[in-house]
Coordinates of C-alpha atoms in Angstrom, one line a residue:
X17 CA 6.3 -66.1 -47.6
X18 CA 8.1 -63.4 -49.3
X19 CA 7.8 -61.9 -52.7
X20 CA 11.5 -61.5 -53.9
X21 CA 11.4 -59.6 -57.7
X22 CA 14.2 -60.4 -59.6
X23 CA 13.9 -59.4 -63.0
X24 CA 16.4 -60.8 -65.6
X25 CA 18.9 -58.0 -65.7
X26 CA 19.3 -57.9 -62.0
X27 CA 19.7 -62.3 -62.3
X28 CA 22.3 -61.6 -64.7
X29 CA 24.0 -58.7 -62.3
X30 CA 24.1 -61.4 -59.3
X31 CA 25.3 -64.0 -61.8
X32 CA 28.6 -61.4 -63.3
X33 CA 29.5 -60.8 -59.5
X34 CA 29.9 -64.3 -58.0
X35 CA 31.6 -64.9 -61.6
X36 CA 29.2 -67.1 -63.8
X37 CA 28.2 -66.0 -67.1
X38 CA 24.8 -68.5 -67.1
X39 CA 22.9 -70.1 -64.0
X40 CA 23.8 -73.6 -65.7
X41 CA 27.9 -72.7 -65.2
X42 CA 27.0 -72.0 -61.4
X43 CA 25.2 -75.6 -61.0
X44 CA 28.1 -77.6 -63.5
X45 CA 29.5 -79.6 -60.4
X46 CA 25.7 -81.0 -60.3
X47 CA 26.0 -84.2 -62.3
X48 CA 23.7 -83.9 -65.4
X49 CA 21.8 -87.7 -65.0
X50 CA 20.3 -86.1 -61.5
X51 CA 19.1 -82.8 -63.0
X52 CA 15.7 -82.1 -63.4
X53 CA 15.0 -80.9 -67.1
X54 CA 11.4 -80.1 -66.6
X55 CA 9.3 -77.7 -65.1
X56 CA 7.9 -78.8 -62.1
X57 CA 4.4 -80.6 -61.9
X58 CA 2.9 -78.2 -59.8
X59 CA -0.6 -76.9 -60.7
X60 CA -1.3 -73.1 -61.6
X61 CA -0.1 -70.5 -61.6
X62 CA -2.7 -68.6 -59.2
X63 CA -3.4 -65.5 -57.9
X64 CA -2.2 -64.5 -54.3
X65 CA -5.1 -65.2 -52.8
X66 CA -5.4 -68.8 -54.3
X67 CA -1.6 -69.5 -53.4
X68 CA -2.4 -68.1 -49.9
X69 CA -5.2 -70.9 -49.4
X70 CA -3.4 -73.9 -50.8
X71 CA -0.8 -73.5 -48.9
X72 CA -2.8 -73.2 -45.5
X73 CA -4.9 -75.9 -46.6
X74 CA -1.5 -78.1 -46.3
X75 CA 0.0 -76.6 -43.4
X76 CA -3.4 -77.2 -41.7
X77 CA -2.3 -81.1 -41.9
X78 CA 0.1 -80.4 -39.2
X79 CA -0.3 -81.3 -36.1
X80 CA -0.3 -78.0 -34.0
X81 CA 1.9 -78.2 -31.1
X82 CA 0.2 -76.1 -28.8
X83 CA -3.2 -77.6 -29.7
X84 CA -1.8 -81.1 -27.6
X85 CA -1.7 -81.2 -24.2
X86 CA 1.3 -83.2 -22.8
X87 CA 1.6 -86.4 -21.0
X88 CA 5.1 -87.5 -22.2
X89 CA 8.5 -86.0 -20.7
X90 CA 11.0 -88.3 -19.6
X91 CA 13.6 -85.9 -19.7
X92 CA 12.0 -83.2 -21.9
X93 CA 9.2 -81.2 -20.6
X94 CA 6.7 -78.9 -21.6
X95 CA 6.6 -76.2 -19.0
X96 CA 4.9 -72.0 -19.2
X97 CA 8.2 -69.6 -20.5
X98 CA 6.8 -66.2 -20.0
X99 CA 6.9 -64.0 -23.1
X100 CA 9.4 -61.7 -21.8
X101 CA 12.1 -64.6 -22.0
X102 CA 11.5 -64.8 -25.3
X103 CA 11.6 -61.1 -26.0
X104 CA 15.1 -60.9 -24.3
X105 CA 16.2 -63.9 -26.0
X106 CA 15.6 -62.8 -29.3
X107 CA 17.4 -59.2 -29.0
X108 CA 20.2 -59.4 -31.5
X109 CA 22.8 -58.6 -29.3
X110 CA 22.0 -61.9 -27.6
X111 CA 20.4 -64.0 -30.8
X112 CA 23.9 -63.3 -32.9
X113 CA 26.4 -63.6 -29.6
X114 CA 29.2 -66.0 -29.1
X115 CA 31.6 -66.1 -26.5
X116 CA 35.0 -64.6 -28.7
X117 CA 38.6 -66.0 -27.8
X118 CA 38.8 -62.7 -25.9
X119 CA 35.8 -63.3 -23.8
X120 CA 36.3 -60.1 -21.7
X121 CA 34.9 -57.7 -24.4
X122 CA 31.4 -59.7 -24.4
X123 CA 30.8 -58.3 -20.9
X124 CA 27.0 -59.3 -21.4
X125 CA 27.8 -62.8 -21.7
X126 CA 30.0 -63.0 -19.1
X127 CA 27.5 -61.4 -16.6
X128 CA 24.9 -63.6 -18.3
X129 CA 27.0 -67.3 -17.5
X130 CA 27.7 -65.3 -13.7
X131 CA 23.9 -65.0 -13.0
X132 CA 23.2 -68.4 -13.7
X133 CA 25.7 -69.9 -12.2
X134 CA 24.7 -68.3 -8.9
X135 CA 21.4 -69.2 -9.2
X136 CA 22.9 -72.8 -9.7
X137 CA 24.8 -72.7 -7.1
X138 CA 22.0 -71.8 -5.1
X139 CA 19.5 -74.4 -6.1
X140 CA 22.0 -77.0 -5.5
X141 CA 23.9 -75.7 -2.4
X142 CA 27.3 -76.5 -3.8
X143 CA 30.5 -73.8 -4.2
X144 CA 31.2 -73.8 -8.1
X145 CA 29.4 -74.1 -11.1
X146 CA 30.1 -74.4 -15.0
X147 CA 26.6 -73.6 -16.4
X148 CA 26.5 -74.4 -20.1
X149 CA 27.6 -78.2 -21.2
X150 CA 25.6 -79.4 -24.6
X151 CA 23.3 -81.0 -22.4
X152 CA 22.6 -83.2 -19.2
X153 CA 23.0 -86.6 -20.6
X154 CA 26.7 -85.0 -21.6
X155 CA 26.9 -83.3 -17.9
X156 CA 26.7 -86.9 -16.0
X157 CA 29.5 -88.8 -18.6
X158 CA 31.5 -85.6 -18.1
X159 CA 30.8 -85.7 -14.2
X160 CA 31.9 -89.7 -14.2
X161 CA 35.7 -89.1 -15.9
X162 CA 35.7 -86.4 -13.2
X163 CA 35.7 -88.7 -10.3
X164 CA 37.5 -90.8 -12.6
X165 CA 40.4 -88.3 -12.5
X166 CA 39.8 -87.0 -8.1
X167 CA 40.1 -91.3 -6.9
X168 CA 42.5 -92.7 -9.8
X169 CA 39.8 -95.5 -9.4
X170 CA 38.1 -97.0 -12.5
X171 CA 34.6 -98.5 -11.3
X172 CA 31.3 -96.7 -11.7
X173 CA 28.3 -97.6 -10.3
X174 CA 25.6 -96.4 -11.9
X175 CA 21.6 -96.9 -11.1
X176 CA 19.1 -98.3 -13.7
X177 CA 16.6 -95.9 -13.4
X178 CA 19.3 -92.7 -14.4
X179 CA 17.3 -92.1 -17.8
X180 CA 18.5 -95.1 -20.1
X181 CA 19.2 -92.4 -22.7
X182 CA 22.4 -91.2 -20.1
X183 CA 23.1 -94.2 -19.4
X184 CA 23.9 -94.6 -22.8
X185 CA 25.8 -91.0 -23.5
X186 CA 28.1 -92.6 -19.9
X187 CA 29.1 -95.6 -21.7
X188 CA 30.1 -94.2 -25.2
X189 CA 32.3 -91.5 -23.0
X190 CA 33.9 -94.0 -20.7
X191 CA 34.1 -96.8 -23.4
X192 CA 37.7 -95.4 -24.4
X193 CA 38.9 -95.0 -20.7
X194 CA 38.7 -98.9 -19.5
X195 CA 36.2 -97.8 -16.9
X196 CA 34.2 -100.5 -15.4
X197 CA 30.4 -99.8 -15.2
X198 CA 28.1 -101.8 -13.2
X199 CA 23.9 -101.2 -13.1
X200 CA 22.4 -101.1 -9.6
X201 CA 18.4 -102.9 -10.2
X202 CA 15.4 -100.9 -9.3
X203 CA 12.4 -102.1 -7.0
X204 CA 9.4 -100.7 -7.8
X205 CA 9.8 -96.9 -8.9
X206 CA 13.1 -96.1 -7.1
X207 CA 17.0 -97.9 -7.0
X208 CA 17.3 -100.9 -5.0
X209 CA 20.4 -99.9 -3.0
X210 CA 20.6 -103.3 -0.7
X211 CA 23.6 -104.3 -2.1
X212 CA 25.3 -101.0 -2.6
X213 CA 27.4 -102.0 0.6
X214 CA 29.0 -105.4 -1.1
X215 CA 29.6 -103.7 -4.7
X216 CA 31.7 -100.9 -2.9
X217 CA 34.3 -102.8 -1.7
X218 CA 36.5 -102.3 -4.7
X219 CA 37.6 -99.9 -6.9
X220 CA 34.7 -97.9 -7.1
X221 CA 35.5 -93.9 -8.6
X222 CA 31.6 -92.8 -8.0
X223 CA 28.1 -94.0 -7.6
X224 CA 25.3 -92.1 -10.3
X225 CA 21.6 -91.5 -8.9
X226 CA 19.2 -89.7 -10.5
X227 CA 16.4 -87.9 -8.4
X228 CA 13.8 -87.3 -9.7
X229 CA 14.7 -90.8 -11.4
X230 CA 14.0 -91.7 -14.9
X231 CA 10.1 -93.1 -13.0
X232 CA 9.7 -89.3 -11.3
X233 CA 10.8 -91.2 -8.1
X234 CA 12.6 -89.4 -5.2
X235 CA 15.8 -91.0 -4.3
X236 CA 16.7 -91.2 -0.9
X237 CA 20.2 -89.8 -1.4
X238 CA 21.7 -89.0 2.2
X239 CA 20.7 -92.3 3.6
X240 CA 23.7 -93.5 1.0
X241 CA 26.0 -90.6 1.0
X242 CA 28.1 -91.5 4.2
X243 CA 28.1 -95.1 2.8
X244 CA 29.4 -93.9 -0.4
X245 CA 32.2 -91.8 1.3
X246 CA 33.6 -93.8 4.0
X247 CA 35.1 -95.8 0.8
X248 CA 36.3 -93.2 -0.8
X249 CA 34.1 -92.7 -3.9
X250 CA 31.9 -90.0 -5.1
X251 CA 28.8 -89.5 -5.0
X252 CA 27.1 -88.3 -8.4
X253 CA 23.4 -86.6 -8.9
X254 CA 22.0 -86.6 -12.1
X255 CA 19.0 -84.1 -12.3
X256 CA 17.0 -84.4 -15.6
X257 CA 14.0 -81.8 -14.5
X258 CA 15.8 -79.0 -12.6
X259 CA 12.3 -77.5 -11.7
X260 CA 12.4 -80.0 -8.8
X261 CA 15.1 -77.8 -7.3
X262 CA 12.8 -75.2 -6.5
X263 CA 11.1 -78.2 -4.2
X264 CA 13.3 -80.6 -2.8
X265 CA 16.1 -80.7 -0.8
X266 CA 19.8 -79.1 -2.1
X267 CA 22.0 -82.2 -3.0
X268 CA 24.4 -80.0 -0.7
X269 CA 22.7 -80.7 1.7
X270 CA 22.3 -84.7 1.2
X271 CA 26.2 -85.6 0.8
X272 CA 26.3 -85.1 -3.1
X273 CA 30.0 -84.5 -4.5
X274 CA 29.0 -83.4 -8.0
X275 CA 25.8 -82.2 -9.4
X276 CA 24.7 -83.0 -13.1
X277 CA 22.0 -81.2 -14.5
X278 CA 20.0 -80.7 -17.4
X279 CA 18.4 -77.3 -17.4
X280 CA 15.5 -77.3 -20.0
X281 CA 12.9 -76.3 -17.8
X282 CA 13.9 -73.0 -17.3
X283 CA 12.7 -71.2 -20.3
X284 CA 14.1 -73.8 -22.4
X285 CA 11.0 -74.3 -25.5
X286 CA 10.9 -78.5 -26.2
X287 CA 12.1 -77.6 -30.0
X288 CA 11.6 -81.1 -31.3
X289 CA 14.9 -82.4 -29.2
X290 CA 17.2 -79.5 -28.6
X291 CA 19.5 -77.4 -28.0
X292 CA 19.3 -78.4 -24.4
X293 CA 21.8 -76.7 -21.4
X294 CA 23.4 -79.2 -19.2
X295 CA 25.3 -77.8 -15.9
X296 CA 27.7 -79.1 -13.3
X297 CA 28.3 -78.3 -9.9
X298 CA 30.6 -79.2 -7.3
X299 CA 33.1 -78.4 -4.2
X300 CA 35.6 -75.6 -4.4
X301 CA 38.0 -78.3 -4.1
X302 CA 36.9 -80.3 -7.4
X303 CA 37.3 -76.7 -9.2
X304 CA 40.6 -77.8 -11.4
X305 CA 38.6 -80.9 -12.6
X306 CA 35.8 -79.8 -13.8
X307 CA 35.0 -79.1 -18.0
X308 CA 33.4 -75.8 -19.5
X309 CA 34.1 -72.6 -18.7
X310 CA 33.3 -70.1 -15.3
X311 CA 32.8 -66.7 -15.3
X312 CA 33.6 -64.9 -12.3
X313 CA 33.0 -60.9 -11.0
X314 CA 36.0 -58.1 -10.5
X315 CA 36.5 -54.9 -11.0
X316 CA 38.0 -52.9 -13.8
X317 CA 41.0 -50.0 -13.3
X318 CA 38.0 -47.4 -12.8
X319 CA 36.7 -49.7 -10.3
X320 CA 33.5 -50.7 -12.1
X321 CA 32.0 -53.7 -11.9
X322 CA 33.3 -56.2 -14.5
X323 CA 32.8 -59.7 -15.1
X324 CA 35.8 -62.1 -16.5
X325 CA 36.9 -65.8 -17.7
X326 CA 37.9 -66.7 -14.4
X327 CA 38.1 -70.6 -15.9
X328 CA 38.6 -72.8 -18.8
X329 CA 39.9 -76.1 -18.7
X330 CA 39.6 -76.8 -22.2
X331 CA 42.1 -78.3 -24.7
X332 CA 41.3 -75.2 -26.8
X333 CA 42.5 -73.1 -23.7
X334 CA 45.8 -74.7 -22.3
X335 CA 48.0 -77.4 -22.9
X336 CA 46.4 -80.3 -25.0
X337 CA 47.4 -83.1 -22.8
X338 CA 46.6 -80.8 -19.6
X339 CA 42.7 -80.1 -20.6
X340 CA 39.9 -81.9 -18.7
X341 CA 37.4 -82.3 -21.7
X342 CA 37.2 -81.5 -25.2
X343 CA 34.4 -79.3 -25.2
X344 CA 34.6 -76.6 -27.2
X345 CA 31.6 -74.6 -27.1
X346 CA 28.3 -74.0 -24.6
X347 CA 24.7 -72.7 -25.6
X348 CA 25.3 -69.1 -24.5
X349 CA 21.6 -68.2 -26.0
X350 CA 20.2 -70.9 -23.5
X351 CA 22.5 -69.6 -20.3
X352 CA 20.1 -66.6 -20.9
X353 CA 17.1 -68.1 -21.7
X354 CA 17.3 -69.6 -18.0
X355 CA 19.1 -66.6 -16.7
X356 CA 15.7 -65.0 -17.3
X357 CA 13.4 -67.3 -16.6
X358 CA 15.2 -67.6 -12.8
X359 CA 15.2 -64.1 -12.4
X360 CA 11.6 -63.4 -13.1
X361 CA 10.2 -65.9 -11.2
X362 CA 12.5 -65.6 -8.2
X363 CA 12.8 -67.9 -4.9
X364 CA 9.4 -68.0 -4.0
X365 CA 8.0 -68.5 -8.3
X366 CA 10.1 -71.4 -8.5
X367 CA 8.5 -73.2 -5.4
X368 CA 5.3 -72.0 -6.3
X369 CA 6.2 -73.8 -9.9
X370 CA 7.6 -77.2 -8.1
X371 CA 4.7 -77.6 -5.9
X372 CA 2.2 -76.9 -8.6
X373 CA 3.8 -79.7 -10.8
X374 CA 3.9 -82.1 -7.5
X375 CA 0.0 -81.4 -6.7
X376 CA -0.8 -81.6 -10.2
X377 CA 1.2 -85.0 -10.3
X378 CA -0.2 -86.3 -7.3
X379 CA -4.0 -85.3 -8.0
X380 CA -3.7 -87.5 -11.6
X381 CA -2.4 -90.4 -10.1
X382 CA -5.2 -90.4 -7.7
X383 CA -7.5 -89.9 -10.1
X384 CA -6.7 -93.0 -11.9
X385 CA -6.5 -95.5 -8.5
X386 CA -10.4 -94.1 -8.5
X387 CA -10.8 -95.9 -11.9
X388 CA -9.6 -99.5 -11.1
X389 CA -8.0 -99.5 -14.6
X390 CA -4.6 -99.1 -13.5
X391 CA -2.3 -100.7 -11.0
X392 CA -0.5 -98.2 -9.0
X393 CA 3.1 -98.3 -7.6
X394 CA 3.6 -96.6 -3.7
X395 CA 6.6 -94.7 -3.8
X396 CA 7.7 -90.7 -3.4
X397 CA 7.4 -88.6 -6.6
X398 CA 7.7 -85.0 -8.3
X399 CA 6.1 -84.6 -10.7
X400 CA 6.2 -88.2 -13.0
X401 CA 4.8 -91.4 -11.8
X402 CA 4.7 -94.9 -13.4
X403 CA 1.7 -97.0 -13.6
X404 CA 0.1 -100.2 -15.1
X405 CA -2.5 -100.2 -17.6
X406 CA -5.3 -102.8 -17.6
X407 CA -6.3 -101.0 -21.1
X408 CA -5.0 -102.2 -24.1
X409 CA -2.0 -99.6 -24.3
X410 CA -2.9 -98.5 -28.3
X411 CA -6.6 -98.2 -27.3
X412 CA -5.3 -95.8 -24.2
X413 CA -3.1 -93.9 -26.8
X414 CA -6.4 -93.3 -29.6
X415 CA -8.6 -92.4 -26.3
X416 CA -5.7 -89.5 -25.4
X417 CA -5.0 -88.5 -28.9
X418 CA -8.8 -88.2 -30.0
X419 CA -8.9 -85.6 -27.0
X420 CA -5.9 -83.7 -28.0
X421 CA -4.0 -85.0 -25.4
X422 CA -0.1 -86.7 -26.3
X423 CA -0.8 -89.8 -24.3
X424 CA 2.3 -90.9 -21.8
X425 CA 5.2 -92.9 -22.3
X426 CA 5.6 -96.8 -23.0
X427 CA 8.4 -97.8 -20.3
X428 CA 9.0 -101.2 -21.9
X429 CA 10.6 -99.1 -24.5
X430 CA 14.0 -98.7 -22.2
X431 CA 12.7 -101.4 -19.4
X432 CA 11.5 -104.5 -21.7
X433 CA 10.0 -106.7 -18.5
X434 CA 7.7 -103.6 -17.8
X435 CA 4.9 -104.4 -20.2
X436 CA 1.7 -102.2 -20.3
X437 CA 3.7 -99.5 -17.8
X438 CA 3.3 -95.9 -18.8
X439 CA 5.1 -93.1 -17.4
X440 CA 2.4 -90.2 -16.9
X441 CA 4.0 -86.3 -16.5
X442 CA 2.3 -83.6 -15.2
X443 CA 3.3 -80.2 -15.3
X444 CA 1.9 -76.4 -14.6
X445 CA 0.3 -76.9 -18.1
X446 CA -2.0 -79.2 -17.1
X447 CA -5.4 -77.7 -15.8
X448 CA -7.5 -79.5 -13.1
X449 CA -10.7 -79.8 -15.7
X450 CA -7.9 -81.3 -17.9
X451 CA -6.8 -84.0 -15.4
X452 CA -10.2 -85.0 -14.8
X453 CA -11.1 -85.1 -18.8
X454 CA -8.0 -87.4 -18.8
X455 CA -9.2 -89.6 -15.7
X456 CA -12.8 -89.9 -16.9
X457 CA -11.4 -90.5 -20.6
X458 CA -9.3 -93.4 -19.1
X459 CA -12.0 -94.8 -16.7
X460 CA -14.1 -96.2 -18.6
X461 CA -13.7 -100.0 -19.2
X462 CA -14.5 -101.8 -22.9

């Protein structure tokens, strides 16, 4: 808190210089009737000292944040940012930035959005990459209109288990466009794809598979891809925890057409719901469809390296009726939040950080079979799993909470005929003493 003197005079010099002659003539647009015209009931006054304890006395009813382990994530997750991200992230030449109308004068920028999409493009194996949309639900509507646009067809087949919160962001986009969507079921904690063949044969644009999926399951992508293709769609991966990049197989590599991620993980802080940092990637030869904004690497007259807007479809950029999206901005401080975080940790961090998480994951969920309390689902996950509770769910939660542990998340909130399932995360956070706390904690029966 800080002490701001302002003695009368220098009120009454403020007041003469935005043009008031009285602090009641600067608030006359403020109705009278909802004016308070008393002092406030607040107790005192106090000394320092005192005003310094009352006040930490009510912050103290907070919950802390970093006093709760996590067991919740479902698309946002709590993962170790070294401090030096934050320390870039917070130099003002970064903190105050925005990419200007004449983008070639922010050179750090530019360089910054060129990093990350090569790291991008690395982690996903595919040729071209716009790395800043508001976020990934925003990524996988956007990725939709663009197969929407490459087949001219109008169907979109979309799994259940892409998290229902996408699912949701996909249908406001494409409610305008007379795009057909249709749900492919689940069977236990991945998409049920046996009758992918029959809903095909049509006008399908693009099928949308998330892997990790919305249970932590690991879709088995290229068994589907040349099934996808020899119709003519698309084939569309949504990726809601990009640390499982550092792990699992490129989606290059599987048949996947377009990539839509959500990059919060890397060095992204939870910040009670956002700003997030969605990405897309795809082929060289989707280039002209895609949204955003793409920096690319040249050289100036002096022959210097020098980095440039190499592309920006945008209806702020060209032709209105020409643009691809109307996005109009990206989260330039979170391109170098995860810039940084990619750097530092490198090829070899990142596994090290994927396979952690899947260990961690995998030693929990065994943990729990040991109780009895739970019934367990057999399928591949990173680094989320679902389960079902023979506990009473709210006596599960007061167990976890008591223990300063944010217990995991109700799945019949999105998936009503799941009753009693919880979707347990585990990441790098999560210590092995705390795991077994959490398994001993849920093992015992009342």
């Amino acid at each position: 808190m800080k002490y701001i003197p302002n003695t009368d005079n220098e009120k009454k010099g403020m007041l003469k210089e935005i043009g008031v002659s009285s602090f009641n003539e600067l608030i006359k647009d403020i109705p009278e009737n909802i004016r308070l015209k008393r002092a406030l009931s607040i107790p005192g006054p106090f000394d320092e000292e005192k005003i310094k304890e009352q006040v930490h006395l009510v912050a103290e009813k907070n919950v802390n944040f970093f006093s709760f382990k996590h067991l919740i994530g479902a698309g946002a997750y709590r993962h170790y940012i070294p401090e030096v991200v934050k320390a870039i992230v917070s130099r003002e030449e970064f903190y105050t930035s925005y990419t200007p109308y004449q983008p070639e004068i922010s050179q750090g920028n530019l360089q910054s959005m060129f990093e990350l999409q090569t790291h991008l493009a690395r982690l996903t194996g595919m040729n071209v990459v716009v790395p800043s949309l508001y976020d990934g639900a925003s990524a996988v509507a956007e990725a939709v209109l663009m197969a929407v646009r490459i087949t001219h067809k109008n169907r979109i087949i979309v799994s259940s288990l892409v998290h229902p919160h996408y699912r949701e962001v996909i249908a406001t986009y494409t409610k305008p466009h007379d795009i057909e969507i249709i749900e492919l079921p689940f069977d236990k904690g991945c998409t049920d794809f046996f009758n992918l063949k029959n809903l095909l044969k049509g006008n399908t644009a693009a099928v949308v598979v998330q892997s990790p999926n919305f249970f932590g399951g690991i879709e088995n992508i290229a068994t589907i891809a040349s099934e996808i293709h020899d119709t003519g769609a698309l084939l569309i991966h949504s990726i809601a925890e990009s640390i499982s990049l550092g792990l699992l197989t490129a989606p290059a590599d599987m048949g996947v057409d377009i990539v839509a991620g959500e990059s919060q993980s890397f060095g992204m802080d939870l910040n009670f719901g956002g700003p997030y940092n969605g990405y897309l990637a795809t082929k060289t030869r989707f280039l002209r469809q895609l949204p955003g904004r793409i920096a690319g690497e040249t050289v100036d007259k002096n022959g210097k390296r020098a980095f440039v807007m190499t592309m920006r479809a945008r209806e702020q950029d060209i032709k209105r009726e020409k643009a691809t999206s109307n996005i109009c901005s990206n989260h330039a401080l979170n391109i170098v939040a995860a810039n940084v975080y990619l750097s530092l940790l490198g090829k070899n961090g990142l596994y090290q950080v994927a396979l952690l998480n899947t260990k961690a994951a995998h030693y929990l969920k065994r943990k729990l079979t040991e109780t009895n309390n739970f019934e367990i689902f057999e399928y591949p996950f990173f680094n989320e799993f679902v389960v079902k509770s023979k506990i009473d769910i709210d006596e599960l939660k007061n167990r976890l909470f008591r223990k300063s542990f944010v217990p995991p998340l109700r799945v019949d909130k999105f998936y009503k005929k799941c009753e009693n399932y919880l979707l347990f995360t585990v990441t790098e956070i999560l210590k092995r003493e705390e795991l077994d706390r959490i398994a001993e904690m849920l093992g015992v029966s009342h």
